[in-house]
Structures are given as C-alpha cells and as structure tokens.
Amino acid sequence: MYALVDANSFYCSAEQVFRPEWRGKPIIVLSNNDGMVVAANRQAKEAGVPKFQPYFKIKALCERKGVIALSSNYELYSDLSAKMMQVIGRFAPEQHIYSIDESFLRFSRCQSMIPDFTLHGMNIRKAVWKECRLPVCVGMGPTVTLAKAANHAAKKLKQFNGVCVIDNDALRREVLSKMDVTDVWGIGRKLSTKLRIMKVKTALDLALFSPERARREFSVEVERTIRELNGLSCISWESARADKQQIFSTRSMDQRITSLEELQQALSKHVAIAANNARQQNSLCKTLMCFAANSPYDQKPASFKSVHQFAYPTNDTKLMTQVVTRIASQLYRPDILYYKIGIGLLELITANHQQFDWLNPTPDDTRLMGVLDKMNQKYGGDTLFLAAQGIDQKWGMKRELLTPQYTTRWRDLPEIKCS
C-alpha cells in the first residue's frame, strides 16, 4: 500500500500558519517580482480570482473582493515544508519527498500492523495540523498512481473528508469514474486531447483502455499508467520523478542592472541557485550558459549569450562563480539597461558514475559544498553565500507584499506577550 500526503494550497496555507486571523479568508501568492498569481486558496478561487494571471490585471478585483495578495515567501515555505515532511515521515518506514508539498509513503513492510488505513490517514492529518498547522489530504492505494488518484478524490470529493483509501475494486472504479483523464498522473493536456478523440474522457475510461494498444499508439509510460490504474504496480517512486536534464535559474529585474559589478553579482547569485539544484539531484554540469538582455519592449532590444564547456563536469558553486564572473565582462555593454539575466546548466550527468582524474587542477570541494547546503537548509537561504553575489543587491527580486520570515530570520521571530 502507498500513500500520498499533499498539503492543501500549500503556499497560501503556509502564510496562514502565523496569521490565524487569515484562516478562512481568500489569499493569493504572487510570482517573482510580484508578477502573476501562482497560488490561490479555495476562497480566492470562489471569489473569481484566476491563477496564472498578471497581478496588475486583477488587482482591482482583489481589492473589491477582499482578497489578500502576498509576495512569495520562499524561505518560510521551505522551512515549513521540511517540518511537515518530518511529521509525515513518522507514519511509515519508507518515505519519498516528491515536491515541496507532496510526500509518498510506503507500507510494504508494516501493512499487517495497520488494521485501519483510513484511521491511519486521519492520524496523519491530525498530526500535521497539530504540529505544523498545515491542512493536508491523504490518498492511499496499491500503486503510486492509484494513491495519487485517491489523493485527488480526498481533495475534491467531500464524502471522503480528506482521506481516501482505495482498497477494493468497487471504490477504485467509483473514484476513477469521477476523475477527468487530464487529472491522471502522467497524462497531460496534450495527451488527453488525443485520448478524448478516442472517447477516453475519464480515468476509468483510461483504465479500461487496452495496455497493449496504448503502448503501440502512445508510449510504454502510458501503458504502465493504465496497468497502475488497474492495481498492478509498474512505477516505482524512485523513477516517478526523473532528474532534470537541464537546470535554469532566470530572473526579470525590478531595478535595471547598469554596471558590470551588478551584472557579475546577479549572475553569481543565479549560478549558486542552479548549482545547489544540481547537487540536490546529484548531478554534474558539463556545459554552462549565461545570458543577459534588456526588455523586448525597449527601443533597441538587445540580448547576449555565452557558453562555457567545463574540462571536468562540476556542481561546485565556487568554480561556477569564477566562470560566470569572467563571462559577465563579455556580456556587459555600458549602454544597455539589463532587465533579464539567467544561468543554464546543460549536459547534466549523474555524479554516481563520476570519472575522477588526478590531473584535474581544480577538483570539486564536495565537503565545503555540503556544509554550505546544510547551513542554508537549516537556517534559511543565503545564510552562507559567496561574496561575489554582493551584499546590497539593489537588482534583487521585488517583494513588496512579503510577510515576515517567521522561522528563518531572527528579527522576524514571533513575539508572544503574556498579560
């Protein structure tokens, strides 16, 4: 038996943890530079606020409907996510953290010790709420795809009260019949369009589709999904989320970059983000790309790009920063007001099969990178960083609606006054 535990409107719920007066009120969270809506809770959706819309277009609607708009507080979300995952992990011998707000559990070694999986799911919900003040839904099933479907039902169908356990064929068919094929894990909109032409509209229709035909007309992944929907385990959670083949870190600037020093700092900041992401999935980079541009709406749009090939694949922030600092001088033009910059890590390979070379004059400092990552994970992003990123980042991300970083910044720690 597998379980998927997923937080409800995680970004919005995280904002309510230290602001209990916001519970039950419509909340939206905006993207970088307060650009567009990336998260909206149920109340905000009911108020008519659409996701992925530019904030300036719906600002008047939000003010009229009393919707609370907030900047993305990534430091708070990351810390609360880590605490939530620790609580969830206590309820099964095996855990796989799938994303910032989703975690799989596997009960293969203790299934006989859990007499009531529905009660077990309710206990997970209660523990996460009691210790983290985050609402979650729990879906369970004999395969990871059915666990994902059960989680969808736990969220969407009120009869399950936040916990759905698919443990018999009748319930499996009922849940899948009420689930659109687009919502099946691994079936995107593009693929679902083709399936609808073939009269496959619900998850149950897909489960009844011939696996052999699906393999011929689509792919082996679709075949596996169909078998999973029928209770045959074909997908392991280790392969459920493949490592990224490319990693990018880009940003549009609230304040234009006008000097070489600022450009070097901005590129150093983003290569550090990309390098950290590469280390998180245990990847090494063979090719690094840097780019910088002004706005496409400027009178004379201009864009510059440079690519660097590493002699030895790396994920060391120090080595990458040295490269981008040098590249920045090639991208810089004194008459350009830079609006967007970015870093791309290309040709990623796994570090598990790294070929070491004793002639390599600049080997990765894996111990130092490990300390850097652990400190930033424990105490918040940029607790430790390279000086090349600069201290006063005037070009940094605009977050005018940012809430305090209650758990990762000393001056933002909540104060309790007892009378």
Tab-separated table of N, CA and C in Angstrom, residues 260-416:
chain	number	residue	atom	x	y	z
A	260	LEU	N	28.807	46.674	-14.563
A	260	LEU	CA	29.402	45.350	-14.680
A	260	LEU	C	29.386	44.636	-13.333
A	261	GLU	N	29.627	45.359	-12.258
A	261	GLU	CA	29.644	44.741	-10.935
A	261	GLU	C	28.279	44.152	-10.593
A	262	GLU	N	27.217	44.884	-10.883
A	262	GLU	CA	25.871	44.377	-10.606
A	262	GLU	C	25.562	43.153	-11.460
A	263	LEU	N	25.997	43.164	-12.711
A	263	LEU	CA	25.765	42.012	-13.589
A	263	LEU	C	26.510	40.791	-13.071
A	264	GLN	N	27.741	40.983	-12.617
A	264	GLN	CA	28.513	39.872	-12.051
A	264	GLN	C	27.840	39.325	-10.798
A	265	GLN	N	27.331	40.211	-9.955
A	265	GLN	CA	26.659	39.771	-8.734
A	265	GLN	C	25.387	38.985	-9.047
A	266	ALA	N	24.596	39.486	-9.993
A	266	ALA	CA	23.328	38.826	-10.330
A	266	ALA	C	23.581	37.440	-10.925
A	267	LEU	N	24.551	37.334	-11.822
A	267	LEU	CA	24.865	36.034	-12.414
A	267	LEU	C	25.434	35.085	-11.368
A	268	SER	N	26.240	35.603	-10.440
A	268	SER	CA	26.783	34.767	-9.363
A	268	SER	C	25.669	34.240	-8.464
A	269	LYS	N	24.687	35.091	-8.194
A	269	LYS	CA	23.546	34.671	-7.383
A	269	LYS	C	22.816	33.508	-8.045
A	270	HIS	N	22.581	33.608	-9.336
A	270	HIS	CA	21.770	32.591	-10.005
A	270	HIS	C	22.558	31.327	-10.339
A	271	VAL	N	23.863	31.444	-10.513
A	271	VAL	CA	24.635	30.213	-10.707
A	271	VAL	C	24.701	29.441	-9.388
A	272	ALA	N	24.660	30.157	-8.253
A	272	ALA	CA	24.626	29.478	-6.954
A	272	ALA	C	23.319	28.709	-6.780
A	273	ILE	N	22.206	29.313	-7.216
A	273	ILE	CA	20.906	28.634	-7.146
A	273	ILE	C	20.915	27.385	-8.024
A	274	ALA	N	21.403	27.528	-9.249
A	274	ALA	CA	21.425	26.402	-10.186
A	274	ALA	C	22.349	25.294	-9.696
A	275	ALA	N	23.514	25.663	-9.159
A	275	ALA	CA	24.466	24.664	-8.659
A	275	ALA	C	23.878	23.897	-7.486
A	276	ASN	N	23.165	24.595	-6.606
A	276	ASN	CA	22.511	23.930	-5.484
A	276	ASN	C	21.477	22.924	-5.971
A	277	ASN	N	20.692	23.310	-6.980
A	277	ASN	CA	19.686	22.392	-7.531
A	277	ASN	C	20.347	21.177	-8.158
A	278	ALA	N	21.507	21.383	-8.794
A	278	ALA	CA	22.230	20.255	-9.378
A	278	ALA	C	22.713	19.304	-8.298
A	279	ARG	N	23.202	19.855	-7.189
A	279	ARG	CA	23.663	18.991	-6.091
A	279	ARG	C	22.506	18.246	-5.450
A	280	GLN	N	21.335	18.880	-5.405
A	280	GLN	CA	20.172	18.225	-4.804
A	280	GLN	C	19.786	16.968	-5.557
A	281	GLN	N	19.967	16.950	-6.874
A	281	GLN	CA	19.648	15.738	-7.634
A	281	GLN	C	20.909	14.954	-8.002
A	282	ASN	N	22.043	15.323	-7.358
A	282	ASN	CA	23.301	14.593	-7.517
A	282	ASN	C	23.774	14.591	-8.972
A	283	SER	N	23.716	15.768	-9.593
A	283	SER	CA	24.126	15.905	-10.984
A	283	SER	C	25.354	16.784	-11.110
A	284	LEU	N	26.105	16.568	-12.182
A	284	LEU	CA	27.261	17.384	-12.538
A	284	LEU	C	26.994	18.057	-13.875
A	285	CYS	N	27.538	19.238	-14.037
A	285	CYS	CA	27.301	20.029	-15.244
A	285	CYS	C	28.529	20.020	-16.143
A	286	LYS	N	28.317	19.741	-17.415
A	286	LYS	CA	29.407	19.788	-18.392
A	286	LYS	C	29.417	21.107	-19.159
A	287	THR	N	28.241	21.723	-19.325
A	287	THR	CA	28.142	22.958	-20.103
A	287	THR	C	27.314	23.989	-19.348
A	288	LEU	N	27.831	25.205	-19.270
A	288	LEU	CA	27.146	26.298	-18.586
A	288	LEU	C	26.849	27.413	-19.578
A	289	MET	N	25.625	27.923	-19.523
A	289	MET	CA	25.229	29.022	-20.403
A	289	MET	C	24.801	30.221	-19.564
A	290	CYS	N	25.276	31.401	-19.947
A	290	CYS	CA	24.868	32.655	-19.308
A	290	CYS	C	24.215	33.546	-20.355
A	291	PHE	N	23.174	34.268	-19.957
A	291	PHE	CA	22.592	35.234	-20.877
A	291	PHE	C	22.118	36.457	-20.123
A	292	ALA	N	22.078	37.564	-20.818
A	292	ALA	CA	21.613	38.835	-20.245
A	292	ALA	C	20.990	39.645	-21.364
A	293	ALA	N	19.896	40.349	-21.043
A	293	ALA	CA	19.182	41.094	-22.075
A	293	ALA	C	18.441	42.264	-21.459
A	294	ASN	N	18.147	43.251	-22.288
A	294	ASN	CA	17.240	44.297	-21.845
A	294	ASN	C	15.811	43.853	-22.147
A	295	SER	N	14.855	44.724	-22.015
A	295	SER	CA	13.468	44.342	-22.245
A	295	SER	C	13.171	44.287	-23.743
A	296	PRO	N	12.380	43.295	-24.162
A	296	PRO	CA	11.995	43.240	-25.584
A	296	PRO	C	11.150	44.439	-26.000
A	297	TYR	N	10.655	45.202	-25.011
A	297	TYR	CA	9.855	46.379	-25.322
A	297	TYR	C	10.693	47.660	-25.355
A	298	ASP	N	11.993	47.532	-25.091
A	298	ASP	CA	12.864	48.696	-25.202
A	298	ASP	C	12.987	49.130	-26.658
A	299	GLN	N	13.446	50.349	-26.858
A	299	GLN	CA	13.540	50.878	-28.220
A	299	GLN	C	14.479	50.051	-29.077
A	300	LYS	N	15.586	49.588	-28.466
A	300	LYS	CA	16.528	48.732	-29.176
A	300	LYS	C	16.767	47.467	-28.364
A	301	PRO	N	15.937	46.446	-28.558
A	301	PRO	CA	16.131	45.197	-27.810
A	301	PRO	C	17.498	44.592	-28.093
A	302	ALA	N	18.128	44.111	-27.046
A	302	ALA	CA	19.451	43.507	-27.184
A	302	ALA	C	19.564	42.313	-26.249
A	303	SER	N	20.192	41.257	-26.724
A	303	SER	CA	20.358	40.044	-25.930
A	303	SER	C	21.745	39.472	-26.183
A	304	PHE	N	22.390	38.991	-25.108
A	304	PHE	CA	23.743	38.477	-25.203
A	304	PHE	C	23.812	37.123	-24.503
A	305	LYS	N	24.583	36.221	-25.073
A	305	LYS	CA	24.673	34.855	-24.539
A	305	LYS	C	26.098	34.346	-24.677
A	306	SER	N	26.514	33.541	-23.712
A	306	SER	CA	27.839	32.933	-23.771
A	306	SER	C	27.769	31.529	-23.173
A	307	VAL	N	28.512	30.608	-23.767
A	307	VAL	CA	28.505	29.212	-23.326
A	307	VAL	C	29.919	28.803	-22.930
A	308	HIS	N	30.021	28.086	-21.818
A	308	HIS	CA	31.318	27.620	-21.324
A	308	HIS	C	31.294	26.101	-21.161
A	309	GLN	N	32.306	25.433	-21.661
A	309	GLN	CA	32.452	23.987	-21.514
A	309	GLN	C	33.458	23.707	-20.398
A	310	PHE	N	33.042	22.954	-19.388
A	310	PHE	CA	33.950	22.584	-18.316
A	310	PHE	C	34.827	21.412	-18.759
A	311	ALA	N	36.105	21.492	-18.443
A	311	ALA	CA	37.001	20.375	-18.755
A	311	ALA	C	36.619	19.143	-17.951
A	312	TYR	N	36.109	19.393	-16.736
A	312	TYR	CA	35.663	18.310	-15.869
A	312	TYR	C	34.275	18.682	-15.342
A	313	PRO	N	33.272	17.828	-15.483
A	313	PRO	CA	31.916	18.135	-15.002
A	313	PRO	C	31.940	18.518	-13.523
A	314	THR	N	31.108	19.495	-13.146
A	314	THR	CA	31.158	20.026	-11.785
A	314	THR	C	29.791	20.485	-11.315
A	315	ASN	N	29.638	20.585	-9.999
A	315	ASN	CA	28.490	21.261	-9.394
A	315	ASN	C	28.961	22.153	-8.252
A	316	ASP	N	30.252	22.507	-8.308
A	316	ASP	CA	30.881	23.333	-7.276
A	316	ASP	C	30.551	24.804	-7.520
A	317	THR	N	29.888	25.439	-6.575
A	317	THR	CA	29.484	26.837	-6.725
A	317	THR	C	30.688	27.754	-6.916
A	318	LYS	N	31.798	27.469	-6.226
A	318	LYS	CA	32.989	28.317	-6.351
A	318	LYS	C	33.518	28.333	-7.783
A	319	LEU	N	33.660	27.158	-8.360
A	319	LEU	CA	34.196	27.066	-9.717
A	319	LEU	C	33.259	27.722	-10.725
A	320	MET	N	31.964	27.494	-10.556
A	320	MET	CA	30.990	28.076	-11.477
A	320	MET	C	30.948	29.598	-11.349
A	321	THR	N	31.087	30.091	-10.125
A	321	THR	CA	31.069	31.538	-9.916
A	321	THR	C	32.265	32.199	-10.584
A	322	GLN	N	33.423	31.551	-10.508
A	322	GLN	CA	34.601	32.088	-11.190
A	322	GLN	C	34.357	32.214	-12.694
A	323	VAL	N	33.657	31.230	-13.251
A	323	VAL	CA	33.379	31.240	-14.686
A	323	VAL	C	32.411	32.361	-15.054
A	324	VAL	N	31.293	32.478	-14.314
A	324	VAL	CA	30.287	33.481	-14.682
A	324	VAL	C	30.787	34.898	-14.428
A	325	THR	N	31.650	35.080	-13.433
A	325	THR	CA	32.222	36.405	-13.199
A	325	THR	C	33.055	36.838	-14.397
A	326	ARG	N	33.770	35.895	-14.981
A	326	ARG	CA	34.574	36.189	-16.174
A	326	ARG	C	33.683	36.400	-17.398
A	327	ILE	N	32.629	35.586	-17.510
A	327	ILE	CA	31.731	35.700	-18.656
A	327	ILE	C	30.959	37.017	-18.629
A	328	ALA	N	30.642	37.504	-17.433
A	328	ALA	CA	29.867	38.733	-17.310
A	328	ALA	C	30.509	39.889	-18.065
A	329	SER	N	31.845	39.946	-18.066
A	329	SER	CA	32.533	41.026	-18.778
A	329	SER	C	32.338	40.920	-20.286
A	330	GLN	N	32.058	39.710	-20.777
A	330	GLN	CA	31.797	39.525	-22.207
A	330	GLN	C	30.368	39.933	-22.566
A	331	LEU	N	29.461	39.808	-21.599
A	331	LEU	CA	28.055	40.138	-21.851
A	331	LEU	C	27.741	41.614	-21.624
A	332	TYR	N	28.592	42.290	-20.892
A	332	TYR	CA	28.274	43.659	-20.465
A	332	TYR	C	28.500	44.684	-21.570
A	333	ARG	N	27.538	45.583	-21.695
A	333	ARG	CA	27.644	46.745	-22.564
A	333	ARG	C	27.208	47.959	-21.750
A	334	PRO	N	28.018	49.015	-21.682
A	334	PRO	CA	27.697	50.150	-20.806
A	334	PRO	C	26.421	50.889	-21.179
A	335	ASP	N	25.962	50.742	-22.428
A	335	ASP	CA	24.772	51.480	-22.849
A	335	ASP	C	23.490	50.653	-22.735
A	336	ILE	N	23.573	49.448	-22.175
A	336	ILE	CA	22.411	48.556	-22.048
A	336	ILE	C	21.895	48.573	-20.611
A	337	LEU	N	20.588	48.727	-20.461
A	337	LEU	CA	19.944	48.610	-19.155
A	337	LEU	C	19.366	47.194	-19.057
A	338	TYR	N	20.065	46.329	-18.365
A	338	TYR	CA	19.713	44.909	-18.346
A	338	TYR	C	18.465	44.652	-17.512
A	339	TYR	N	17.528	43.936	-18.122
A	339	TYR	CA	16.245	43.656	-17.484
A	339	TYR	C	16.113	42.191	-17.085
A	340	LYS	N	16.699	41.288	-17.863
A	340	LYS	CA	16.572	39.857	-17.578
A	340	LYS	C	17.921	39.173	-17.729
A	341	ILE	N	18.261	38.349	-16.728
A	341	ILE	CA	19.504	37.581	-16.779
A	341	ILE	C	19.199	36.136	-16.406
A	342	GLY	N	20.118	35.249	-16.710
A	342	GLY	CA	19.861	33.860	-16.359
A	342	GLY	C	21.068	32.964	-16.545
A	343	ILE	N	20.967	31.805	-15.918
A	343	ILE	CA	22.001	30.762	-15.980
A	343	ILE	C	21.337	29.463	-16.401
A	344	GLY	N	21.994	28.718	-17.267
A	344	GLY	CA	21.509	27.400	-17.660
A	344	GLY	C	22.602	26.357	-17.491
A	345	LEU	N	22.299	25.286	-16.803
A	345	LEU	CA	23.232	24.162	-16.680
A	345	LEU	C	22.784	23.090	-17.667
A	346	LEU	N	23.611	22.824	-18.650
A	346	LEU	CA	23.276	21.897	-19.723
A	346	LEU	C	24.152	20.655	-19.639
A	347	GLU	N	23.773	19.627	-20.366
A	347	GLU	CA	24.529	18.364	-20.402
A	347	GLU	C	24.822	17.870	-18.983
A	348	LEU	N	23.770	17.660	-18.230
A	348	LEU	CA	23.927	17.154	-16.869
A	348	LEU	C	24.155	15.646	-16.877
A	349	ILE	N	25.044	15.202	-16.032
A	349	ILE	CA	25.305	13.772	-15.873
A	349	ILE	C	25.226	13.433	-14.394
A	350	THR	N	25.002	12.181	-14.078
A	350	THR	CA	24.910	11.777	-12.686
A	350	THR	C	26.283	11.743	-12.038
A	351	ALA	N	26.345	12.171	-10.791
A	351	ALA	CA	27.612	12.134	-10.050
A	351	ALA	C	27.917	10.738	-9.523
A	352	ASN	N	26.962	9.821	-9.650
A	352	ASN	CA	27.185	8.456	-9.148
A	352	ASN	C	28.276	7.738	-9.923
A	353	HIS	N	28.444	8.116	-11.190
A	353	HIS	CA	29.425	7.444	-12.036
A	353	HIS	C	30.504	8.412	-12.495
A	354	GLN	N	30.844	9.355	-11.618
A	354	GLN	CA	31.838	10.362	-11.959
A	354	GLN	C	33.209	9.723	-12.151
A	355	GLN	N	33.889	10.094	-13.244
A	355	GLN	CA	35.229	9.605	-13.516
A	355	GLN	C	36.238	10.621	-12.983
A	356	PHE	N	36.932	10.286	-11.910
A	356	PHE	CA	37.897	11.201	-11.321
A	356	PHE	C	39.201	11.189	-12.126
A	357	ASP	N	39.906	12.300	-12.079
A	357	ASP	CA	41.149	12.448	-12.822
A	357	ASP	C	42.160	13.145	-11.915
A	358	TRP	N	43.263	12.469	-11.619
A	358	TRP	CA	44.232	13.055	-10.686
A	358	TRP	C	44.974	14.240	-11.296
A	359	LEU	N	44.821	14.440	-12.611
A	359	LEU	CA	45.413	15.592	-13.272
A	359	LEU	C	44.518	16.829	-13.196
A	360	ASN	N	43.297	16.653	-12.685
A	360	ASN	CA	42.365	17.783	-12.580
A	360	ASN	C	42.926	18.806	-11.595
A	361	PRO	N	43.279	20.021	-12.062
A	361	PRO	CA	43.906	21.005	-11.177
A	361	PRO	C	42.927	21.662	-10.215
A	362	THR	N	41.612	21.581	-10.478
A	362	THR	CA	40.611	22.248	-9.631
A	362	THR	C	39.468	21.296	-9.313
A	363	PRO	N	39.699	20.289	-8.484
A	363	PRO	CA	38.615	19.347	-8.151
A	363	PRO	C	37.541	20.013	-7.326
A	364	ASP	N	36.334	19.449	-7.384
A	364	ASP	CA	35.221	19.995	-6.597
A	364	ASP	C	35.504	19.845	-5.106
A	365	ASP	N	35.141	20.869	-4.355
A	365	ASP	CA	35.254	20.814	-2.899
A	365	ASP	C	33.911	20.337	-2.353
A	366	THR	N	33.676	19.034	-2.400
A	366	THR	CA	32.376	18.478	-2.028
A	366	THR	C	32.066	18.684	-0.549
A	367	ARG	N	33.084	18.648	0.304
A	367	ARG	CA	32.846	18.833	1.741
A	367	ARG	C	32.373	20.251	2.024
A	368	LEU	N	33.015	21.230	1.391
A	368	LEU	CA	32.604	22.617	1.601
A	368	LEU	C	31.198	22.857	1.071
A	369	MET	N	30.892	22.299	-0.103
A	369	MET	CA	29.548	22.461	-0.662
A	369	MET	C	28.507	21.794	0.235
A	370	GLY	N	28.880	20.673	0.840
A	370	GLY	CA	27.968	20.002	1.760
A	370	GLY	C	27.646	20.863	2.970
A	371	VAL	N	28.674	21.515	3.527
A	371	VAL	CA	28.461	22.424	4.664
A	371	VAL	C	27.592	23.600	4.246
A	372	LEU	N	27.879	24.164	3.065
A	372	LEU	CA	27.103	25.295	2.558
A	372	LEU	C	25.626	24.940	2.435
A	373	ASP	N	25.349	23.780	1.840
A	373	ASP	CA	23.957	23.370	1.644
A	373	ASP	C	23.255	23.085	2.969
A	374	LYS	N	23.942	22.431	3.886
A	374	LYS	CA	23.323	22.097	5.169
A	374	LYS	C	23.007	23.347	5.981
A	375	MET	N	23.916	24.297	5.981
A	375	MET	CA	23.682	25.534	6.730
A	375	MET	C	22.503	26.314	6.154
A	376	ASN	N	22.435	26.395	4.833
A	376	ASN	CA	21.342	27.142	4.204
A	376	ASN	C	20.014	26.421	4.345
A	377	GLN	N	20.055	25.099	4.372
A	377	GLN	CA	18.825	24.346	4.562
A	377	GLN	C	18.318	24.485	5.993
A	378	LYS	N	19.233	24.533	6.933
A	378	LYS	CA	18.844	24.592	8.343
A	378	LYS	C	18.434	25.993	8.768
A	379	TYR	N	19.167	27.007	8.295
A	379	TYR	CA	18.946	28.366	8.790
A	379	TYR	C	18.349	29.317	7.751
A	380	GLY	N	18.018	28.791	6.577
A	380	GLY	CA	17.394	29.639	5.568
A	380	GLY	C	18.347	29.983	4.439
A	381	GLY	N	17.769	30.207	3.255
A	381	GLY	CA	18.558	30.510	2.077
A	381	GLY	C	19.460	31.709	2.268
A	382	ASP	N	20.668	31.624	1.711
A	382	ASP	CA	21.663	32.693	1.757
A	382	ASP	C	22.143	33.009	3.164
A	383	THR	N	22.005	32.040	4.097
A	383	THR	CA	22.685	32.201	5.378
A	383	THR	C	24.189	32.256	5.136
A	384	LEU	N	24.666	31.382	4.259
A	384	LEU	CA	26.037	31.422	3.762
A	384	LEU	C	25.992	31.597	2.257
A	385	PHE	N	26.827	32.475	1.734
A	385	PHE	CA	26.901	32.658	0.289
A	385	PHE	C	28.259	33.239	-0.073
A	386	LEU	N	28.609	33.159	-1.342
A	386	LEU	CA	29.868	33.704	-1.806
A	386	LEU	C	29.785	35.224	-1.891
A	387	ALA	N	30.864	35.886	-1.534
A	387	ALA	CA	30.884	37.347	-1.551
A	387	ALA	C	30.660	37.902	-2.946
A	388	ALA	N	30.908	37.090	-3.976
A	388	ALA	CA	30.718	37.548	-5.349
A	388	ALA	C	29.264	37.923	-5.628
A	389	GLN	N	28.335	37.417	-4.809
A	389	GLN	CA	26.916	37.741	-5.004
A	389	GLN	C	26.570	39.146	-4.511
A	390	GLY	N	27.470	39.765	-3.751
A	390	GLY	CA	27.216	41.109	-3.263
A	390	GLY	C	26.358	41.108	-2.005
A	391	ILE	N	26.435	42.204	-1.256
A	391	ILE	CA	25.674	42.347	-0.015
A	391	ILE	C	24.399	43.151	-0.239
A	392	ASP	N	24.549	44.310	-0.864
A	392	ASP	CA	23.406	45.185	-1.122
A	392	ASP	C	22.919	44.951	-2.547
A	393	GLN	N	22.016	43.997	-2.696
A	393	GLN	CA	21.562	43.589	-4.031
A	393	GLN	C	20.390	44.464	-4.470
A	394	LYS	N	20.713	45.638	-5.005
A	394	LYS	CA	19.674	46.568	-5.449
A	394	LYS	C	18.883	46.007	-6.630
A	395	TRP	N	19.512	45.085	-7.355
A	395	TRP	CA	18.873	44.477	-8.520
A	395	TRP	C	17.983	43.305	-8.113
A	396	GLY	N	17.895	43.024	-6.833
A	396	GLY	CA	17.201	41.826	-6.368
A	396	GLY	C	15.719	41.816	-6.677
A	397	MET	N	15.082	40.723	-6.318
A	397	MET	CA	13.683	40.498	-6.622
A	397	MET	C	12.776	41.439	-5.827
A	398	LYS	N	11.774	41.993	-6.497
A	398	LYS	CA	10.792	42.848	-5.837
A	398	LYS	C	9.780	41.982	-5.098
A	399	ARG	N	9.665	42.229	-3.784
A	399	ARG	CA	8.667	41.525	-2.983
A	399	ARG	C	8.050	42.551	-2.026
A	400	GLU	N	7.214	43.389	-2.584
A	400	GLU	CA	6.638	44.480	-1.808
A	400	GLU	C	5.566	44.003	-0.838
A	401	LEU	N	5.021	42.812	-1.067
A	401	LEU	CA	3.947	42.283	-0.226
A	401	LEU	C	4.433	41.099	0.604
A	402	LEU	N	5.728	41.109	0.943
A	402	LEU	CA	6.344	39.978	1.635
A	402	LEU	C	5.981	39.971	3.116
A	403	THR	N	5.590	38.804	3.610
A	403	THR	CA	5.334	38.623	5.037
A	403	THR	C	6.648	38.296	5.749
A	404	PRO	N	6.703	38.399	7.060
A	404	PRO	CA	7.940	38.082	7.791
A	404	PRO	C	8.366	36.625	7.589
A	405	GLN	N	9.673	36.404	7.669
A	405	GLN	CA	10.215	35.050	7.597
A	405	GLN	C	10.302	34.518	9.031
A	406	TYR	N	9.140	34.102	9.534
A	406	TYR	CA	8.960	33.834	10.956
A	406	TYR	C	9.932	32.807	11.528
A	407	THR	N	10.376	31.858	10.717
A	407	THR	CA	11.150	30.739	11.263
A	407	THR	C	12.610	30.730	10.828
A	408	THR	N	13.031	31.656	9.967
A	408	THR	CA	14.396	31.601	9.445
A	408	THR	C	15.175	32.901	9.622
A	409	ARG	N	14.556	33.933	10.177
A	409	ARG	CA	15.252	35.200	10.374
A	409	ARG	C	15.001	35.663	11.811
A	410	TRP	N	16.101	35.955	12.533
A	410	TRP	CA	15.992	36.259	13.955
A	410	TRP	C	15.039	37.415	14.216
A	411	ARG	N	15.145	38.486	13.430
A	411	ARG	CA	14.319	39.665	13.722
A	411	ARG	C	12.843	39.448	13.396
A	412	ASP	N	12.524	38.331	12.692
A	412	ASP	CA	11.135	38.040	12.350
A	412	ASP	C	10.493	37.008	13.266
A	413	LEU	N	11.228	36.542	14.281
A	413	LEU	CA	10.655	35.545	15.191
A	413	LEU	C	9.399	36.109	15.859
A	414	PRO	N	8.333	35.340	15.909
A	414	PRO	CA	7.090	35.832	16.548
A	414	PRO	C	7.320	36.124	18.034
A	415	GLU	N	6.711	37.168	18.502
A	415	GLU	CA	6.788	37.529	19.924
A	415	GLU	C	5.438	37.249	20.581
A	416	ILE	N	5.504	36.623	21.732
A	416	ILE	CA	4.288	36.306	22.496
A	416	ILE	C	4.316	37.136	23.767
